[in-house]
XYZ file of C-alpha atoms in Angstrom:
625
model
C -22.647 29.435 81.212
C -18.882 28.100 81.362
C -21.079 23.994 82.608
C -23.119 24.027 79.952
C -19.944 24.716 77.436
C -18.156 22.045 78.891
C -20.477 19.617 79.904
C -21.778 20.243 76.163
C -18.245 19.674 75.092
C -18.254 16.618 77.255
C -21.113 15.019 76.376
C -19.999 15.277 72.020
C -16.997 13.532 73.103
C -18.578 10.426 74.482
C -21.333 9.753 71.682
C -18.811 10.094 69.299
C -15.918 7.737 71.311
C -19.084 5.632 71.546
C -20.004 6.192 67.003
C -16.382 5.274 66.650
C -16.964 2.300 68.636
C -20.442 0.850 67.000
C -19.532 2.170 63.265
C -15.574 1.963 63.534
C -14.420 -0.310 65.909
C -10.948 -0.163 64.757
C -10.891 3.674 63.874
C -7.865 4.188 66.878
C -5.541 0.903 65.930
C -5.914 1.848 62.233
C -4.702 5.999 63.079
C -2.702 5.014 64.851
C -1.044 2.760 62.296
C -1.315 5.041 59.749
C 0.799 7.816 61.285
C 3.129 5.039 61.858
C 3.946 4.156 59.066
C 4.101 7.997 57.654
C 6.316 9.100 59.731
C 8.450 5.692 59.980
C 8.835 7.138 55.634
C 9.229 10.319 56.687
C 12.451 8.871 58.615
C 14.552 6.128 55.139
C 13.980 10.135 53.946
C 15.658 11.831 57.079
C 18.217 9.056 57.329
C 18.789 9.098 52.571
C 19.141 13.502 54.043
C 21.912 12.597 56.446
C 23.706 10.054 53.724
C 22.084 6.586 55.874
C 21.709 4.660 53.046
C 21.747 1.212 53.266
C 22.170 -1.316 57.251
C 26.016 -1.234 57.386
C 24.866 2.581 57.439
C 22.503 2.398 59.851
C 24.584 0.262 61.639
C 27.489 2.414 62.276
C 25.429 5.723 63.299
C 24.353 3.720 65.793
C 28.111 2.751 67.139
C 28.555 5.906 66.823
C 26.232 6.890 69.851
C 25.683 3.926 71.537
C 28.657 1.811 71.473
C 29.327 1.296 74.629
C 25.549 -0.311 75.211
C 25.167 -4.214 74.172
C 24.237 -5.650 70.766
C 24.950 -9.813 70.281
C 24.721 -11.717 74.103
C 26.022 -14.698 72.422
C 26.324 -18.210 74.945
C 26.420 -15.499 77.764
C 28.809 -13.234 75.565
C 28.258 -9.516 76.189
C 28.892 -8.141 72.358
C 28.205 -3.997 72.199
C 27.509 -2.295 69.519
C 31.222 -0.982 69.497
C 33.029 -4.305 69.224
C 30.666 -5.444 66.386
C 32.093 -2.807 64.547
C 35.486 -3.208 65.069
C 35.335 -6.633 64.665
C 33.216 -6.083 61.186
C 36.554 -3.275 60.540
C 39.122 -5.761 61.251
C 37.085 -8.005 58.427
C 36.753 -6.115 56.159
C 40.325 -5.648 56.591
C 41.453 -8.439 55.913
C 38.734 -9.020 52.847
C 41.211 -5.688 51.159
C 44.291 -7.000 52.174
C 43.884 -11.051 51.928
C 41.427 -10.973 49.183
C 41.025 -10.248 45.428
C 37.365 -8.280 46.014
C 36.484 -5.328 44.688
C 33.250 -2.973 45.063
C 30.098 -4.390 44.067
C 31.485 -7.952 44.580
C 28.939 -10.774 44.804
C 30.299 -12.555 48.195
C 28.202 -15.715 49.626
C 28.344 -17.365 53.141
C 27.015 -20.794 54.182
C 27.316 -19.938 57.840
C 25.454 -21.006 61.055
C 24.122 -18.907 63.355
C 26.865 -16.804 65.909
C 28.788 -13.346 65.895
C 30.957 -14.548 63.184
C 28.203 -14.430 61.022
C 27.142 -10.589 61.234
C 31.053 -9.901 61.561
C 31.679 -11.439 58.339
C 28.096 -9.797 56.729
C 28.937 -6.372 58.308
C 31.971 -6.350 56.673
C 31.776 -7.229 53.264
C 28.835 -4.544 53.253
C 32.408 -1.488 54.361
C 34.033 -3.349 51.286
C 31.102 -2.756 49.713
C 30.067 -6.277 48.222
C 27.296 -8.177 47.882
C 26.146 -10.040 50.358
C 24.439 -13.346 49.755
C 22.999 -15.670 52.691
C 23.663 -19.281 52.018
C 21.490 -22.008 53.577
C 23.331 -24.644 55.084
C 20.664 -27.167 54.531
C 20.268 -27.917 50.890
C 22.586 -29.988 49.532
C 26.016 -29.745 47.676
C 23.793 -30.104 44.313
C 21.457 -26.592 45.176
C 24.465 -25.274 47.175
C 26.514 -24.959 43.590
C 23.845 -23.614 42.053
C 23.096 -20.617 43.982
C 27.110 -19.943 44.248
C 27.016 -19.797 40.411
C 22.769 -18.019 40.648
C 24.161 -15.196 42.161
C 27.893 -14.816 41.221
C 29.448 -14.807 43.814
C 33.100 -14.579 43.567
C 34.181 -15.817 46.544
C 32.919 -18.133 49.781
C 32.629 -17.971 52.944
C 32.213 -21.170 55.369
C 32.170 -21.481 58.948
C 33.557 -23.747 61.143
C 30.515 -25.387 61.859
C 29.221 -25.561 57.728
C 32.556 -27.804 57.691
C 32.071 -30.995 57.831
C 28.759 -30.722 55.527
C 30.950 -29.433 52.795
C 32.186 -31.968 50.491
C 35.183 -32.460 48.287
C 33.685 -32.702 44.578
C 31.542 -29.568 45.422
C 35.091 -27.149 46.897
C 36.320 -28.672 42.943
C 33.307 -27.621 41.377
C 34.273 -23.904 43.455
C 37.922 -24.352 42.324
C 37.310 -24.690 38.488
C 34.833 -21.609 38.701
C 37.508 -19.536 40.405
C 35.872 -18.820 43.272
C 38.027 -18.447 45.770
C 37.502 -19.923 49.428
C 37.240 -18.483 52.642
C 37.042 -20.304 56.216
C 36.132 -18.603 59.237
C 39.091 -21.474 60.986
C 42.741 -21.255 61.473
C 42.691 -25.207 59.962
C 41.013 -26.633 56.592
C 41.182 -29.783 55.678
C 40.776 -29.171 51.853
C 43.669 -27.281 50.004
C 43.562 -23.754 48.121
C 41.113 -21.847 50.651
C 42.275 -19.146 52.851
C 41.297 -18.745 56.493
C 40.035 -15.918 58.651
C 40.644 -16.263 62.266
C 44.643 -16.031 62.028
C 44.698 -13.181 59.764
C 42.225 -11.384 62.148
C 45.212 -9.913 64.934
C 47.310 -9.187 62.052
C 45.239 -5.980 60.691
C 44.209 -3.424 61.910
C 40.449 -2.814 63.935
C 39.641 0.528 62.198
C 37.595 1.765 59.164
C 38.159 0.552 55.558
C 38.260 3.465 53.228
C 34.584 5.278 52.832
C 34.467 5.506 49.923
C 34.173 1.718 49.304
C 30.717 1.357 51.024
C 29.066 4.326 49.901
C 25.361 3.432 48.182
C 25.320 6.026 44.776
C 21.209 4.485 44.738
C 18.824 3.196 47.849
C 17.872 0.441 44.315
C 21.177 -0.797 44.309
C 21.527 -4.507 45.824
C 22.377 -5.618 49.165
C 21.586 -8.248 49.229
C 21.070 -12.131 47.559
C 18.613 -13.988 50.128
C 17.402 -17.573 48.583
C 13.842 -18.892 48.174
C 13.432 -22.364 49.801
C 13.601 -24.250 46.887
C 10.637 -26.115 47.323
C 9.172 -26.622 43.770
C 13.296 -26.856 42.649
C 16.803 -24.599 42.825
C 15.793 -22.038 45.588
C 16.250 -18.546 44.077
C 17.965 -15.903 44.526
C 15.933 -12.789 45.189
C 17.502 -9.593 44.197
C 16.689 -7.348 47.842
C 18.115 -2.989 47.650
C 19.367 -1.364 50.016
C 15.469 -0.081 50.444
C 13.712 -2.301 51.204
C 16.646 -4.107 53.713
C 16.200 -0.471 55.513
C 12.073 -0.741 55.583
C 11.837 -4.509 56.872
C 14.262 -2.776 59.730
C 11.024 -1.000 60.619
C 9.154 -3.689 61.953
C 9.196 -3.825 64.805
C 8.896 -0.224 65.267
C 5.957 -0.635 63.490
C 5.083 -1.968 66.361
C 5.728 -0.013 69.405
C 8.586 -1.650 70.395
C 11.451 1.210 72.060
C 15.358 0.653 72.714
C 14.660 -0.443 75.765
C 13.275 -3.770 74.365
C 15.506 -6.651 74.427
C 15.005 -9.563 71.362
C 15.007 -12.854 71.093
C 16.303 -14.708 68.237
C 16.777 -18.005 67.519
C 15.646 -18.169 63.283
C 18.527 -18.954 60.933
C 20.129 -15.730 60.149
C 20.021 -16.868 56.106
C 16.380 -15.575 56.096
C 14.900 -12.759 56.139
C 13.533 -13.111 58.871
C 16.349 -12.738 60.952
C 18.803 -10.584 58.979
C 16.779 -8.155 58.263
C 13.026 -7.549 60.769
C 15.438 -9.688 63.410
C 19.283 -8.195 63.280
C 18.175 -4.779 61.129
C 15.657 -3.721 63.383
C 16.924 -4.379 65.722
C 19.937 -1.578 65.036
C 17.078 0.275 64.389
C 16.082 0.177 67.488
C 19.309 0.197 68.962
C 17.707 -2.395 71.569
C 19.957 -6.323 72.273
C 19.643 -9.010 70.460
C 20.198 -12.627 72.440
C 21.139 -14.379 69.445
C 21.269 -18.205 69.777
C 22.693 -20.496 67.453
C 19.361 -22.789 66.677
C 16.350 -23.117 68.029
C 15.440 -25.125 71.866
C 11.666 -24.663 72.473
C 12.640 -26.507 75.909
C 15.482 -23.159 76.472
C 13.198 -21.156 74.796
C 10.996 -19.502 78.464
C 13.998 -19.901 80.701
C 16.375 -18.134 78.365
C 13.339 -15.407 78.046
C 13.594 -15.293 81.924
C 17.599 -15.063 82.577
C 17.815 -11.871 79.847
C 15.174 -9.507 79.846
C 14.069 -10.952 77.034
C 11.219 -7.967 75.738
C 10.408 -9.030 72.330
C 10.540 -13.193 69.511
C 10.589 -13.043 66.640
C 9.044 -16.467 64.990
C 8.203 -18.041 61.410
C 5.985 -21.148 61.040
C 5.038 -23.737 63.448
C 7.593 -22.263 66.540
C 4.710 -20.975 68.930
C 3.011 -24.424 67.896
C 6.643 -26.645 69.341
C 6.026 -24.790 72.383
C 2.964 -25.197 74.144
C 3.467 -29.107 72.482
C 6.523 -27.850 75.465
C 5.337 -29.782 79.368
C 3.283 -27.092 81.598
C 5.201 -25.642 83.930
C 4.298 -23.218 87.099
C 6.526 -20.729 86.001
C 4.683 -20.025 82.750
C 3.452 -16.758 82.825
C 6.439 -16.021 84.677
C 8.156 -13.380 82.369
C 8.802 -10.296 79.797
C 7.895 -10.604 76.686
C 5.086 -8.578 75.582
C 5.752 -8.876 71.998
C 5.926 -11.450 68.929
C 6.022 -10.703 65.852
C 6.187 -13.093 62.678
C 3.991 -15.092 60.821
C 2.604 -18.804 59.888
C 0.842 -19.355 63.469
C -2.392 -21.173 63.196
C -5.191 -19.207 64.639
C -5.721 -22.749 67.154
C -1.895 -22.002 68.846
C -2.995 -18.604 68.914
C -5.627 -19.042 71.277
C -3.439 -21.932 73.664
C -0.220 -19.737 72.979
C -2.146 -17.092 74.694
C -3.951 -19.285 76.860
C -0.912 -19.886 78.184
C 2.057 -18.072 78.557
C -0.700 -14.563 79.767
C -0.885 -12.111 77.049
C 1.710 -11.374 74.912
C 0.737 -9.291 72.126
C 1.116 -11.185 68.548
C 1.864 -8.862 65.180
C 1.471 -11.815 62.404
C 2.710 -10.489 58.614
C 1.971 -11.593 55.606
C 4.901 -11.741 53.474
C 8.159 -13.676 51.570
C 11.752 -12.930 50.181
C 10.647 -11.395 46.923
C 7.951 -10.527 47.430
C 6.947 -6.212 47.255
C 3.437 -5.257 49.698
C 3.473 -7.162 53.466
C 0.494 -6.928 55.630
C 0.710 -6.122 59.224
C -1.607 -7.626 61.970
C -1.360 -4.438 64.257
C -4.841 -5.272 65.912
C -3.430 -8.726 67.135
C -6.378 -10.242 65.875
C -6.507 -14.141 65.848
C -5.786 -15.770 62.617
C -5.852 -12.396 60.435
C -1.976 -11.694 58.918
C -2.994 -8.157 58.476
C -5.491 -5.110 57.735
C -6.380 -3.148 54.530
C -9.013 -1.421 54.838
C -8.503 1.494 57.584
C -10.211 4.931 58.519
C -10.682 5.850 54.951
C -10.432 5.428 51.095
C -6.989 7.828 50.912
C -5.717 5.368 54.047
C -6.406 2.257 51.553
C -5.137 3.685 48.234
C -1.475 5.597 49.834
C -1.257 1.583 51.744
C -2.272 -1.017 49.728
C -2.185 -1.626 45.963
C -3.552 -5.044 45.812
C -6.078 -7.321 44.523
C -7.703 -10.562 45.352
C -8.454 -12.644 42.315
C -10.791 -15.682 40.880
C -8.611 -18.915 40.636
C -10.109 -21.760 39.556
C -7.503 -24.282 41.561
C -8.140 -26.860 39.104
C -7.099 -25.631 35.840
C -4.212 -24.005 38.464
C -5.449 -20.202 36.541
C -6.489 -17.176 36.347
C -10.335 -16.536 36.530
C -11.047 -14.592 33.875
C -14.802 -12.426 31.796
C -16.059 -13.029 28.315
C -13.099 -9.698 27.868
C -10.425 -11.449 29.080
C -9.836 -9.347 31.939
C -9.246 -10.975 35.676
C -12.498 -11.593 38.243
C -12.043 -9.616 41.320
C -12.622 -12.835 44.281
C -16.135 -11.332 46.999
C -15.853 -10.931 50.033
C -15.384 -14.002 52.040
C -14.147 -15.710 49.275
C -10.561 -17.418 48.490
C -8.249 -15.895 45.941
C -5.252 -14.716 44.987
C -3.216 -12.589 46.199
C -1.414 -10.187 42.979
C 0.174 -6.687 44.052
C 0.777 -4.153 41.072
C 3.891 -3.357 40.428
C 5.168 0.817 40.659
C 7.695 2.385 41.408
C 7.056 2.572 45.076
C 6.298 -0.970 45.141
C 8.750 -2.750 42.691
C 9.597 -6.269 42.121
C 13.202 -7.185 41.591
C 13.060 -10.094 40.191
C 15.717 -13.144 40.938
C 19.809 -13.186 40.349
C 20.762 -14.515 37.190
C 17.374 -16.252 36.336
C 14.912 -13.788 33.888
C 12.820 -16.038 33.554
C 12.365 -17.383 36.508
C 11.850 -13.060 37.283
C 8.639 -13.192 34.652
C 7.037 -16.052 35.740
C 5.895 -13.966 38.794
C 4.479 -11.025 37.062
C 0.959 -11.003 35.285
C 0.686 -8.973 32.805
C -3.129 -7.338 30.962
C -5.722 -8.342 34.410
C -7.383 -5.113 34.321
C -6.017 -2.637 31.657
C -3.425 -2.919 28.587
C -0.096 -1.932 30.485
C -0.764 -3.388 33.928
C 1.675 -5.816 35.853
C 1.163 -7.257 38.526
C 3.484 -9.765 41.115
C 2.149 -13.026 41.518
C 2.102 -14.191 45.290
C 1.040 -17.469 45.003
C -1.012 -17.712 47.855
C -4.988 -17.447 48.908
C -6.062 -15.084 50.967
C -9.441 -14.049 52.026
C -10.932 -10.648 53.561
C -13.982 -10.380 55.377
C -16.486 -7.677 56.157
C -14.188 -6.136 58.541
C -11.110 -5.613 55.931
C -8.972 -8.706 57.750
C -6.794 -11.177 55.555
C -6.517 -14.335 56.311
C -4.162 -16.796 54.586
C -6.178 -19.557 53.125
C -3.214 -21.749 50.931
C -0.248 -21.683 48.460
C -1.818 -22.108 45.345
C 0.268 -25.390 44.771
C -0.861 -26.860 48.706
C -4.884 -26.321 47.579
C -6.010 -29.559 45.772
C -9.243 -30.382 44.488
C -11.671 -33.648 45.042
C -14.575 -34.046 44.131
C -15.863 -31.068 42.669
C -14.782 -28.853 45.805
C -11.547 -26.960 46.710
C -10.049 -28.389 49.928
C -8.091 -24.997 52.218
C -5.159 -27.433 53.612
C -4.675 -25.261 56.539
C -8.412 -25.926 57.190
C -8.086 -29.248 57.432
C -5.288 -29.416 59.438
C -6.925 -26.340 61.991
C -9.744 -28.464 62.213
C -7.851 -32.056 63.284
C -5.200 -30.234 65.465
C -8.611 -30.114 67.411
C -8.547 -33.626 68.762
C -7.145 -33.932 71.762
C -4.780 -36.259 70.670
C -2.696 -34.900 67.899
C 0.344 -32.756 68.522
C 1.409 -31.674 64.897
C -0.685 -32.688 61.664
C -0.251 -31.939 58.031
C -2.595 -32.334 55.332
C -2.093 -32.974 51.989
C -3.895 -34.547 48.674
C -2.764 -37.856 46.965
C -3.736 -39.095 43.901
C -5.829 -42.148 42.703
C -6.086 -43.628 39.901
C -9.481 -43.241 36.867
C -10.181 -40.290 40.286
C -9.872 -36.465 39.162
C -8.777 -34.449 41.737
C -6.623 -35.158 44.858
C -8.733 -36.948 47.565
C -7.075 -35.731 51.407
C -4.422 -37.116 53.267
C -3.611 -36.477 56.593
C -0.043 -36.950 58.094
C -0.572 -37.354 62.227
C 2.232 -37.044 64.774
C 0.782 -38.648 68.163
C 0.965 -36.434 71.924
C 3.156 -38.842 73.915
C 1.313 -41.774 75.147
C -1.606 -40.913 73.856
C -2.543 -43.186 70.956
C -4.673 -42.337 67.593
C -8.721 -43.507 68.347
C -10.282 -43.329 64.947
C -13.562 -43.121 65.599
C -13.070 -39.816 67.453
C -10.935 -38.633 64.885
C -14.449 -40.430 62.603
C -16.648 -38.718 63.490
C -14.352 -34.934 64.262
C -14.305 -35.016 61.318
C -17.911 -35.887 60.069
C -19.230 -33.207 62.936
C -16.595 -30.732 61.090
C -15.750 -30.678 58.040
C -17.842 -30.790 54.307
C -17.571 -35.412 53.039
C -15.073 -33.737 50.246
C -12.998 -32.027 52.984
C -12.749 -34.445 54.997
C -9.365 -36.137 54.629
C -9.094 -39.869 53.381
C -6.210 -41.610 54.395
C -4.389 -41.276 57.588
C -0.928 -41.471 58.823
C 0.991 -41.632 62.240
C 4.752 -40.202 61.935
C 6.930 -40.040 65.022
C 8.160 -36.572 63.287
C 6.885 -34.219 61.390
C 9.565 -33.301 58.622
C 10.082 -29.211 58.466
C 12.193 -27.298 56.851
C 14.395 -24.974 58.523
C 12.284 -22.130 58.861
C 9.957 -24.593 61.066
C 7.472 -25.476 57.844
C 5.761 -28.762 57.194
C 7.415 -30.171 53.961
C 4.335 -31.678 51.952
C 6.502 -32.963 48.421
C 8.140 -36.580 49.800
C 4.117 -37.100 51.918
C 2.483 -36.007 48.350
C 4.694 -39.030 46.284
C 4.476 -41.011 48.397
C 1.036 -41.485 48.587
C -0.749 -44.317 50.679
C 0.462 -47.049 49.848
C 1.679 -49.738 52.850
C 4.069 -51.122 50.416
C 6.072 -48.242 50.618
C 5.187 -46.573 53.547
C 6.409 -48.482 56.893
C 4.525 -46.382 59.156
C 0.726 -46.811 61.340
C -1.686 -45.942 58.513
C -5.873 -45.540 58.464
C -8.446 -45.324 56.360
C -11.720 -43.754 56.738
C -14.549 -46.030 56.462
C -18.044 -45.541 56.731
C -19.690 -49.160 57.752
C -17.347 -48.669 60.949
C -17.628 -45.366 61.236
C -14.497 -45.474 62.350
C -10.116 -44.467 61.169
C -9.442 -48.003 60.478
C -6.113 -49.546 59.219
C -5.481 -49.701 55.752
C -4.373 -53.170 54.903
C -2.953 -53.564 51.467
C -5.875 -55.397 50.711
C -7.934 -52.653 51.067
C -5.353 -50.248 49.151
C -5.473 -53.107 46.054
C -9.496 -52.853 46.761
C -8.862 -48.943 46.417
C -7.012 -48.704 44.078
C -8.778 -50.885 41.625
C -12.029 -48.939 42.009
C -13.637 -51.769 44.580
C -14.175 -49.269 47.198
C -15.182 -46.262 45.512
C -14.724 -42.667 47.617
């Protein structure tokens, strides 16, 4: 009797497992992810009940529990949690005794990667100051705009950034009564304060604890600036709650306190500062911090420090794949990579070459009110929106993909003026409902830009959605795929052309190392036609015939790039994203561009050199496209 019962139960379990595999193939991944999220939400509530309302609260708790554990390893030197805590105490004491700051003041940081960035960040946080992270790659005019936008009372400049500071920029800061502090013992400018020489004059014990107390987790913790690709950078408001939530990203991927993180991204970027440093604190783990990314040193560093996690963004993984192959490519302990922007072809090549690393691609933006995580590690997807039951869906996401007219640059609406939802398998504009649980905090000092990001009355009167500006596609299994930025997708011959898709196809060619696709305008033509900027692999010549055949075989006629530009180096942003605007502006004019240009010539079944005569004939309309 007992055997019969046991065999029946075993048979039922087998049938259940097989059924789940067939009808709900991602059941267990969905369940684990959902339960993890529930646990992490409960953890944030528990933190609040224990007085942990900010990143600095969390760090100080960790420093108290694991004071002697390595927190940072920088250029071979180990900084324990206690070391960073005491050093940041000294920074706080310097500003308290020599500065003129009060709780709630904003202080901007213009510093490169290094322990001092974190010492200053944490020291100011202990004083209750709001920190603003500045991109050290932008020009003085943009920097001044950033400082003014966030109403900074002071600016801290790292020693490595001093060389790029212009006198005119300093004069403008003086005029605006912005105090200047240098992480240097000497200064090329007058009327500035120095920090290092004062650190030994102050104690390393904590400043009064009431200064760092957070009254409300929805108050501003920091400003992190957008890239500024469409104008001046905007100061995205990051609340304490948002910052704490971002710290949990690696935990959602299964990371633990024994892990060692490798961080090469600039700390002024939200991925490095909150997902990286913040995530490391939340785990109680160790971070190997680099001054900047080096593809040639990446894997040797991973082996040297026994790295198990790393953060990537944009084209970083492509640069690793472009390095010469080595026998020890798979000799490492890396098991998790978290980031966004890896292309499917690079994803596959990366795994084939460097081994079974779990790649967790996510979707999100600095100012956005929702993020997706591809917790199943499915190649190409940026996240998953459909879970094992409708309860999961409603509790995890509140977003829509809307039909969007790329040519008119506007949403498509029905006869009642309401927005239309994009069908499964078709790209749509991602919008996210603004709610109490998913607020949009906006941009500091720029109400107009904040309002422009909001869409109202899309489905019913009174509803409000955040406009991400991104086109995504959802497949039948609920996986989401990034298609393009709204401004990057262009229209040609009445059809929408997704630059990411075209770049993927061209990137399949064995002589192509890197490709950037964009649309260029031609007189008397509606829309824009495709152009591809290509960086060739070392010692590989451009083959116009093979590329012609390839794009004709794999792309519809309207998506085939009519022009090709060969470049030595692709221009990228500091976060490894391709720059397009200058390429779009230069177009395909051989009078302006000194690099080799090619034209897609149907009679020759090849891309042929674009001469001045061909250019003239295209512009005049003698050669029809």
